[in-house]
């Protein structure tokens, strides 16, 4: 557990230190957040790689990587509408969005995509699935607890580090999914793909449809429960076959 704490605190310190430095040196909020997100994730990737906290292996590349990549994209796309439906069911008082302005600022330029859409998925998966979850699974196993305890524990930390009540339920569920993918495949690559699709869709919506951030999912479908229900059903018809295919693929390894 000590090693897990070191990993977590190292990541939080990098985020805090880089964010503070950006605030001191840059006046424009959008540029400030973009630079902070970019630099902090690059530093985290470098640190966790050089310190060998996140071991890298090429084994995954020899096991149907393109097939897995395709189904990971389908999995990520298929879960977005159902997850947003679940999120909208949470009482509004419990999903206060403390980062709305920051999110809108960083999403206001194409450079924000480098931080949110590319580096965040890689950096966060290196830290949380590649380092923290690996150690957490080992820790819980050493105490005769199931491996999924480490996956759940890591997903909880992943949600908590976002520091924003509005994001935490979504981050926790997606963290569980990416944790399962990493545990079954032995690689962080599937999780990076899911993370990338999730963040890329969020970025695209904010970039081309800015008002979407403040809308509930049913408003996208003309406030029609029937249309929303059909969209959620079609999404699940992507999600569950993808989940099944990934389960079968990893079982064969």
Short mmCIF file of N, CA, C and O in Angstrom, two decimals, residues 132-232:
data_model
loop_
_atom_site.label_atom_id
_atom_site.label_comp_id
_atom_site.label_asym_id
_atom_site.label_seq_id
_atom_site.Cartn_x
_atom_site.Cartn_y
_atom_site.Cartn_z
N UNK A 132 -0.81 2.10 -10.46
CA UNK A 132 -1.60 1.95 -9.23
C UNK A 132 -2.41 0.65 -9.22
O UNK A 132 -2.39 -0.09 -8.24
N UNK A 133 -3.14 0.36 -10.30
CA UNK A 133 -3.96 -0.85 -10.30
C UNK A 133 -3.10 -2.11 -10.21
O UNK A 133 -3.45 -3.07 -9.52
N UNK A 134 -1.98 -2.11 -10.90
CA UNK A 134 -1.10 -3.28 -10.85
C UNK A 134 -0.69 -3.58 -9.41
O UNK A 134 -0.75 -4.73 -8.96
N UNK A 135 -0.28 -2.54 -8.69
CA UNK A 135 0.11 -2.72 -7.29
C UNK A 135 -1.09 -3.04 -6.41
O UNK A 135 -0.98 -3.83 -5.46
N UNK A 136 -2.23 -2.41 -6.69
CA UNK A 136 -3.42 -2.64 -5.87
C UNK A 136 -3.89 -4.09 -5.97
O UNK A 136 -4.27 -4.71 -4.96
N UNK A 137 -3.88 -4.64 -7.18
CA UNK A 137 -4.28 -6.03 -7.37
C UNK A 137 -3.33 -6.95 -6.59
O UNK A 137 -3.78 -7.90 -5.91
N UNK A 138 -2.03 -6.69 -6.67
CA UNK A 138 -1.06 -7.47 -5.92
C UNK A 138 -1.30 -7.35 -4.41
O UNK A 138 -1.22 -8.35 -3.68
N UNK A 139 -1.60 -6.15 -3.95
CA UNK A 139 -1.82 -5.91 -2.52
C UNK A 139 -3.03 -6.70 -2.01
O UNK A 139 -2.96 -7.39 -0.98
N UNK A 140 -4.15 -6.60 -2.73
CA UNK A 140 -5.36 -7.29 -2.27
C UNK A 140 -5.23 -8.81 -2.40
O UNK A 140 -5.76 -9.54 -1.55
N UNK A 141 -4.54 -9.26 -3.43
CA UNK A 141 -4.31 -10.70 -3.57
C UNK A 141 -3.49 -11.24 -2.41
O UNK A 141 -3.73 -12.35 -1.91
N UNK A 142 -2.49 -10.46 -1.96
CA UNK A 142 -1.63 -10.89 -0.85
C UNK A 142 -2.41 -11.03 0.45
O UNK A 142 -1.96 -11.67 1.39
N UNK A 143 -3.60 -10.44 0.50
CA UNK A 143 -4.46 -10.54 1.66
C UNK A 143 -5.67 -11.42 1.39
O UNK A 143 -6.72 -11.28 2.03
N UNK A 144 -5.51 -12.31 0.42
CA UNK A 144 -6.53 -13.29 0.04
C UNK A 144 -7.86 -12.65 -0.35
O UNK A 144 -8.93 -13.19 -0.07
N UNK A 145 -7.75 -11.50 -1.00
CA UNK A 145 -8.94 -10.82 -1.52
C UNK A 145 -8.94 -10.92 -3.04
O UNK A 145 -7.87 -11.05 -3.64
N UNK A 146 -10.12 -10.89 -3.67
CA UNK A 146 -10.17 -11.05 -5.14
C UNK A 146 -9.51 -9.90 -5.88
O UNK A 146 -9.42 -8.77 -5.37
N UNK A 147 -9.08 -10.20 -7.10
CA UNK A 147 -8.39 -9.20 -7.93
C UNK A 147 -9.26 -7.98 -8.19
O UNK A 147 -8.75 -6.85 -8.29
N UNK A 148 -10.59 -8.21 -8.30
CA UNK A 148 -11.46 -7.07 -8.63
C UNK A 148 -11.45 -6.02 -7.53
O UNK A 148 -11.83 -4.86 -7.78
N UNK A 149 -11.01 -6.40 -6.32
CA UNK A 149 -10.91 -5.40 -5.25
C UNK A 149 -9.92 -4.31 -5.63
O UNK A 149 -10.14 -3.12 -5.38
N UNK A 150 -8.82 -4.71 -6.28
CA UNK A 150 -7.83 -3.74 -6.73
C UNK A 150 -8.35 -2.88 -7.86
O UNK A 150 -8.03 -1.68 -7.95
N UNK A 151 -9.18 -3.47 -8.72
CA UNK A 151 -9.77 -2.72 -9.84
C UNK A 151 -10.74 -1.66 -9.30
O UNK A 151 -10.72 -0.50 -9.73
N UNK A 152 -11.57 -2.05 -8.33
CA UNK A 152 -12.54 -1.12 -7.74
C UNK A 152 -11.82 -0.01 -6.97
O UNK A 152 -12.18 1.16 -7.07
N UNK A 153 -10.80 -0.40 -6.21
CA UNK A 153 -10.03 0.57 -5.44
C UNK A 153 -9.40 1.62 -6.36
O UNK A 153 -9.45 2.82 -6.09
N UNK A 154 -8.83 1.17 -7.46
CA UNK A 154 -8.21 2.09 -8.42
C UNK A 154 -9.23 2.99 -9.08
O UNK A 154 -8.98 4.19 -9.28
N UNK A 155 -10.39 2.43 -9.42
CA UNK A 155 -11.45 3.24 -10.03
C UNK A 155 -11.92 4.33 -9.07
O UNK A 155 -12.23 5.46 -9.48
N UNK A 156 -11.95 4.00 -7.78
CA UNK A 156 -12.33 5.00 -6.77
C UNK A 156 -11.31 6.14 -6.72
O UNK A 156 -11.68 7.32 -6.70
N UNK A 157 -10.02 5.80 -6.72
CA UNK A 157 -8.98 6.83 -6.72
C UNK A 157 -9.06 7.66 -8.00
O UNK A 157 -8.88 8.88 -7.98
N UNK A 158 -9.31 6.99 -9.12
CA UNK A 158 -9.41 7.67 -10.42
C UNK A 158 -10.54 8.69 -10.40
O UNK A 158 -10.39 9.81 -10.90
N UNK A 159 -11.68 8.31 -9.82
CA UNK A 159 -12.81 9.24 -9.73
C UNK A 159 -12.49 10.38 -8.77
O UNK A 159 -12.78 11.54 -9.05
N UNK A 160 -11.87 10.05 -7.64
CA UNK A 160 -11.58 11.05 -6.61
C UNK A 160 -10.61 12.11 -7.10
O UNK A 160 -10.74 13.29 -6.77
N UNK A 161 -9.61 11.70 -7.90
CA UNK A 161 -8.57 12.65 -8.33
C UNK A 161 -9.13 13.71 -9.28
O UNK A 161 -8.53 14.77 -9.43
N UNK A 162 -10.29 13.44 -9.88
CA UNK A 162 -10.90 14.45 -10.74
C UNK A 162 -11.39 15.65 -9.92
O UNK A 162 -11.51 16.75 -10.44
N UNK A 163 -11.71 15.41 -8.63
CA UNK A 163 -12.05 16.50 -7.73
C UNK A 163 -13.31 17.26 -8.09
O UNK A 163 -13.51 18.38 -7.63
N UNK A 164 -14.16 16.68 -8.92
CA UNK A 164 -15.36 17.37 -9.38
C UNK A 164 -16.56 16.43 -9.25
O UNK A 164 -16.63 15.42 -9.96
N UNK A 165 -17.50 16.73 -8.33
CA UNK A 165 -18.65 15.83 -8.11
C UNK A 165 -19.39 15.46 -9.37
O UNK A 165 -19.88 14.33 -9.50
N UNK A 166 -19.50 16.39 -10.32
CA UNK A 166 -20.24 16.11 -11.55
C UNK A 166 -19.57 15.04 -12.41
O UNK A 166 -20.23 14.34 -13.17
N UNK A 167 -18.25 14.91 -12.30
CA UNK A 167 -17.51 13.94 -13.12
C UNK A 167 -17.31 12.59 -12.43
O UNK A 167 -17.04 11.59 -13.09
N UNK A 168 -17.42 12.57 -11.10
CA UNK A 168 -17.00 11.39 -10.35
C UNK A 168 -17.77 10.11 -10.67
O UNK A 168 -17.16 9.06 -10.86
N UNK A 169 -19.12 10.14 -10.75
CA UNK A 169 -19.83 8.89 -11.07
C UNK A 169 -19.41 8.32 -12.43
O UNK A 169 -19.16 7.12 -12.56
N UNK A 170 -19.34 9.20 -13.43
CA UNK A 170 -18.93 8.78 -14.77
C UNK A 170 -17.50 8.24 -14.75
O UNK A 170 -17.21 7.17 -15.31
N UNK A 171 -16.61 8.97 -14.06
CA UNK A 171 -15.20 8.55 -13.99
C UNK A 171 -15.05 7.22 -13.28
O UNK A 171 -14.22 6.38 -13.67
N UNK A 172 -15.85 6.98 -12.25
CA UNK A 172 -15.77 5.72 -11.51
C UNK A 172 -16.19 4.54 -12.38
O UNK A 172 -15.50 3.51 -12.44
N UNK A 173 -17.32 4.67 -13.08
CA UNK A 173 -17.80 3.57 -13.92
C UNK A 173 -16.86 3.31 -15.08
O UNK A 173 -16.52 2.14 -15.38
N UNK A 174 -16.40 4.37 -15.74
CA UNK A 174 -15.46 4.20 -16.84
C UNK A 174 -14.13 3.63 -16.31
O UNK A 174 -13.49 2.81 -16.95
N UNK A 175 -13.75 4.06 -15.10
CA UNK A 175 -12.54 3.53 -14.47
C UNK A 175 -12.64 2.04 -14.22
O UNK A 175 -11.66 1.30 -14.40
N UNK A 176 -13.81 1.57 -13.81
CA UNK A 176 -14.02 0.13 -13.62
C UNK A 176 -13.85 -0.62 -14.94
O UNK A 176 -13.21 -1.68 -15.00
N UNK A 177 -14.42 -0.06 -15.99
CA UNK A 177 -14.35 -0.69 -17.30
C UNK A 177 -12.92 -0.75 -17.81
O UNK A 177 -12.45 -1.80 -18.27
N UNK A 178 -12.20 0.37 -17.69
CA UNK A 178 -10.81 0.40 -18.16
C UNK A 178 -9.93 -0.48 -17.28
O UNK A 178 -8.97 -1.09 -17.75
N UNK A 179 -10.28 -0.57 -15.99
CA UNK A 179 -9.54 -1.46 -15.11
C UNK A 179 -9.73 -2.92 -15.48
O UNK A 179 -8.77 -3.71 -15.46
N UNK A 180 -10.96 -3.28 -15.84
CA UNK A 180 -11.23 -4.65 -16.28
C UNK A 180 -10.46 -4.96 -17.56
O UNK A 180 -9.86 -6.04 -17.69
N UNK A 181 -10.47 -4.02 -18.50
CA UNK A 181 -9.75 -4.21 -19.76
C UNK A 181 -8.26 -4.43 -19.51
O UNK A 181 -7.64 -5.32 -20.10
N UNK A 182 -7.69 -3.63 -18.63
CA UNK A 182 -6.26 -3.75 -18.32
C UNK A 182 -5.96 -5.08 -17.64
O UNK A 182 -4.99 -5.77 -17.98
N UNK A 183 -6.81 -5.46 -16.69
CA UNK A 183 -6.57 -6.70 -15.94
C UNK A 183 -6.68 -7.92 -16.84
O UNK A 183 -5.87 -8.85 -16.74
N UNK A 184 -7.67 -7.92 -17.74
CA UNK A 184 -7.87 -9.08 -18.60
C UNK A 184 -6.84 -9.16 -19.73
O UNK A 184 -6.44 -10.24 -20.13
N UNK A 185 -6.46 -8.00 -20.26
CA UNK A 185 -5.54 -8.00 -21.40
C UNK A 185 -4.07 -7.97 -20.99
O UNK A 185 -3.20 -8.33 -21.77
N UNK A 186 -3.80 -7.50 -19.75
CA UNK A 186 -2.42 -7.36 -19.31
C UNK A 186 -1.75 -6.14 -19.93
O UNK A 186 -0.53 -6.03 -19.92
N UNK A 187 -2.54 -5.21 -20.47
CA UNK A 187 -2.00 -4.04 -21.15
C UNK A 187 -2.86 -2.82 -20.87
O UNK A 187 -4.08 -2.95 -20.67
N UNK A 188 -2.23 -1.64 -20.87
CA UNK A 188 -3.00 -0.41 -20.71
C UNK A 188 -3.55 0.11 -22.04
O UNK A 188 -4.33 1.05 -22.06
N UNK A 189 -3.15 -0.51 -23.15
CA UNK A 189 -3.55 -0.01 -24.47
C UNK A 189 -5.08 0.00 -24.67
O UNK A 189 -5.64 1.00 -25.13
N UNK A 190 -5.81 -1.10 -24.34
CA UNK A 190 -7.27 -1.04 -24.51
C UNK A 190 -7.91 0.09 -23.71
O UNK A 190 -8.82 0.77 -24.20
N UNK A 191 -7.43 0.31 -22.49
CA UNK A 191 -7.97 1.40 -21.67
C UNK A 191 -7.67 2.75 -22.27
O UNK A 191 -8.50 3.67 -22.21
N UNK A 192 -6.49 2.91 -22.85
CA UNK A 192 -6.14 4.18 -23.50
C UNK A 192 -7.10 4.45 -24.66
O UNK A 192 -7.55 5.59 -24.86
N UNK A 193 -7.43 3.41 -25.42
CA UNK A 193 -8.35 3.58 -26.55
C UNK A 193 -9.72 4.03 -26.07
O UNK A 193 -10.32 4.97 -26.61
N UNK A 194 -10.26 3.34 -25.05
CA UNK A 194 -11.57 3.70 -24.50
C UNK A 194 -11.54 5.13 -23.95
O UNK A 194 -12.45 5.92 -24.19
N UNK A 195 -10.49 5.44 -23.22
CA UNK A 195 -10.31 6.77 -22.62
C UNK A 195 -10.24 7.83 -23.73
O UNK A 195 -10.85 8.91 -23.61
N UNK A 196 -9.51 7.54 -24.78
CA UNK A 196 -9.36 8.47 -25.91
C UNK A 196 -10.70 8.73 -26.59
O UNK A 196 -11.05 9.89 -26.87
N UNK A 197 -11.47 7.68 -26.85
CA UNK A 197 -12.78 7.85 -27.49
C UNK A 197 -13.70 8.67 -26.59
O UNK A 197 -14.37 9.60 -27.05
N UNK A 198 -13.73 8.35 -25.31
CA UNK A 198 -14.58 9.05 -24.37
C UNK A 198 -14.26 10.55 -24.34
O UNK A 198 -15.14 11.41 -24.45
N UNK A 199 -12.98 10.87 -24.20
CA UNK A 199 -12.57 12.28 -24.12
C UNK A 199 -12.72 13.00 -25.46
O UNK A 199 -13.04 14.19 -25.50
N UNK A 200 -12.49 12.27 -26.55
CA UNK A 200 -12.59 12.89 -27.87
C UNK A 200 -14.02 13.28 -28.20
O UNK A 200 -14.28 14.35 -28.77
N UNK A 201 -14.97 12.43 -27.85
CA UNK A 201 -16.38 12.75 -28.09
C UNK A 201 -16.81 13.94 -27.25
O UNK A 201 -17.51 14.84 -27.73
N UNK A 202 -16.36 13.95 -25.98
CA UNK A 202 -16.68 15.09 -25.10
C UNK A 202 -16.11 16.38 -25.67
O UNK A 202 -16.76 17.43 -25.67
N UNK A 203 -14.87 16.30 -26.18
CA UNK A 203 -14.23 17.49 -26.76
C UNK A 203 -14.98 17.95 -28.01
O UNK A 203 -15.22 19.15 -28.19
N UNK A 204 -15.34 17.02 -28.88
CA UNK A 204 -16.02 17.36 -30.13
C UNK A 204 -17.36 18.03 -29.85
O UNK A 204 -17.73 19.02 -30.52
N UNK A 205 -18.09 17.52 -28.87
CA UNK A 205 -19.39 18.12 -28.53
C UNK A 205 -19.22 19.55 -28.05
O UNK A 205 -19.96 20.45 -28.45
N UNK A 206 -18.22 19.75 -27.17
CA UNK A 206 -18.01 21.09 -26.64
C UNK A 206 -17.49 22.04 -27.72
O UNK A 206 -17.82 23.22 -27.74
N UNK A 207 -16.68 21.53 -28.62
CA UNK A 207 -16.07 22.35 -29.66
C UNK A 207 -17.10 22.80 -30.69
O UNK A 207 -17.13 23.96 -31.10
N UNK A 208 -17.96 21.88 -31.13
CA UNK A 208 -18.88 22.17 -32.22
C UNK A 208 -20.32 22.44 -31.76
O UNK A 208 -21.15 22.88 -32.54
N UNK A 209 -20.59 22.13 -30.48
CA UNK A 209 -21.94 22.32 -29.96
C UNK A 209 -21.81 22.77 -28.50
O UNK A 209 -22.17 22.04 -27.59
N UNK A 210 -21.26 23.99 -28.27
CA UNK A 210 -20.88 24.45 -26.93
C UNK A 210 -21.99 24.36 -25.89
O UNK A 210 -21.73 24.08 -24.72
N UNK A 211 -23.24 24.60 -26.30
CA UNK A 211 -24.33 24.58 -25.34
C UNK A 211 -24.61 23.18 -24.79
O UNK A 211 -25.35 23.02 -23.81
N UNK A 212 -24.02 22.16 -25.42
CA UNK A 212 -24.28 20.78 -24.99
C UNK A 212 -23.80 20.51 -23.58
O UNK A 212 -24.34 19.64 -22.89
N UNK A 213 -22.80 21.26 -23.12
CA UNK A 213 -22.24 20.99 -21.79
C UNK A 213 -23.27 21.21 -20.69
O UNK A 213 -23.26 20.52 -19.67
N UNK A 214 -24.18 22.16 -20.90
CA UNK A 214 -25.17 22.49 -19.87
C UNK A 214 -26.52 21.80 -20.11
O UNK A 214 -27.50 22.10 -19.43
N UNK A 215 -26.55 20.88 -21.07
CA UNK A 215 -27.81 20.21 -21.40
C UNK A 215 -27.88 18.82 -20.78
O UNK A 215 -26.86 18.17 -20.58
N UNK A 216 -29.09 18.38 -20.47
CA UNK A 216 -29.29 16.99 -20.09
C UNK A 216 -29.45 16.18 -21.37
O UNK A 216 -29.84 16.70 -22.41
N UNK A 217 -29.18 14.89 -21.26
CA UNK A 217 -29.14 14.04 -22.46
C UNK A 217 -30.50 14.02 -23.18
O UNK A 217 -30.54 13.98 -24.42
N UNK A 218 -31.59 14.12 -22.45
CA UNK A 218 -32.91 14.05 -23.10
C UNK A 218 -33.16 15.25 -24.00
O UNK A 218 -33.92 15.17 -24.97
N UNK A 219 -32.50 16.37 -23.71
CA UNK A 219 -32.67 17.58 -24.54
C UNK A 219 -32.10 17.39 -25.94
O UNK A 219 -32.52 18.06 -26.89
N UNK A 220 -31.12 16.47 -26.08
CA UNK A 220 -30.57 16.18 -27.41
C UNK A 220 -31.61 15.51 -28.30
O UNK A 220 -31.47 15.49 -29.51
N UNK A 221 -32.62 14.93 -27.68
CA UNK A 221 -33.62 14.16 -28.42
C UNK A 221 -34.99 14.82 -28.33
O UNK A 221 -36.02 14.15 -28.30
N UNK A 222 -34.97 16.16 -28.29
CA UNK A 222 -36.21 16.92 -28.30
C UNK A 222 -37.09 16.67 -27.10
O UNK A 222 -38.33 16.73 -27.22
N UNK A 223 -36.48 16.38 -25.96
CA UNK A 223 -37.22 16.11 -24.72
C UNK A 223 -38.19 14.93 -24.87
O UNK A 223 -39.21 14.86 -24.19
N UNK A 224 -37.85 14.02 -25.77
CA UNK A 224 -38.71 12.86 -26.01
C UNK A 224 -38.12 11.61 -25.33
O UNK A 224 -37.06 11.12 -25.74
N UNK A 225 -38.80 11.08 -24.31
CA UNK A 225 -38.32 9.86 -23.65
C UNK A 225 -38.22 8.68 -24.62
O UNK A 225 -37.34 7.84 -24.48
N UNK A 226 -39.14 8.65 -25.59
CA UNK A 226 -39.12 7.55 -26.55
C UNK A 226 -37.86 7.58 -27.40
O UNK A 226 -37.19 6.56 -27.59
N UNK A 227 -37.52 8.77 -27.92
CA UNK A 227 -36.30 8.89 -28.73
C UNK A 227 -35.06 8.58 -27.91
O UNK A 227 -34.13 7.92 -28.39
N UNK A 228 -35.04 9.08 -26.69
CA UNK A 228 -33.90 8.80 -25.82
C UNK A 228 -33.78 7.32 -25.53
O UNK A 228 -32.69 6.75 -25.56
N UNK A 229 -34.92 6.69 -25.27
CA UNK A 229 -34.92 5.25 -25.00
C UNK A 229 -34.40 4.45 -26.18
O UNK A 229 -33.63 3.50 -26.02
N UNK A 230 -34.81 4.83 -27.39
CA UNK A 230 -34.35 4.15 -28.60
C UNK A 230 -32.84 4.36 -28.79
O UNK A 230 -32.12 3.42 -29.16
N UNK A 231 -32.37 5.59 -28.53
CA UNK A 231 -30.94 5.87 -28.67
C UNK A 231 -30.13 5.06 -27.66
O UNK A 231 -29.06 4.53 -27.99
N UNK A 232 -30.64 4.98 -26.42
CA UNK A 232 -29.94 4.20 -25.39
C UNK A 232 -29.91 2.72 -25.77
O UNK A 232 -28.89 2.04 -25.58
#
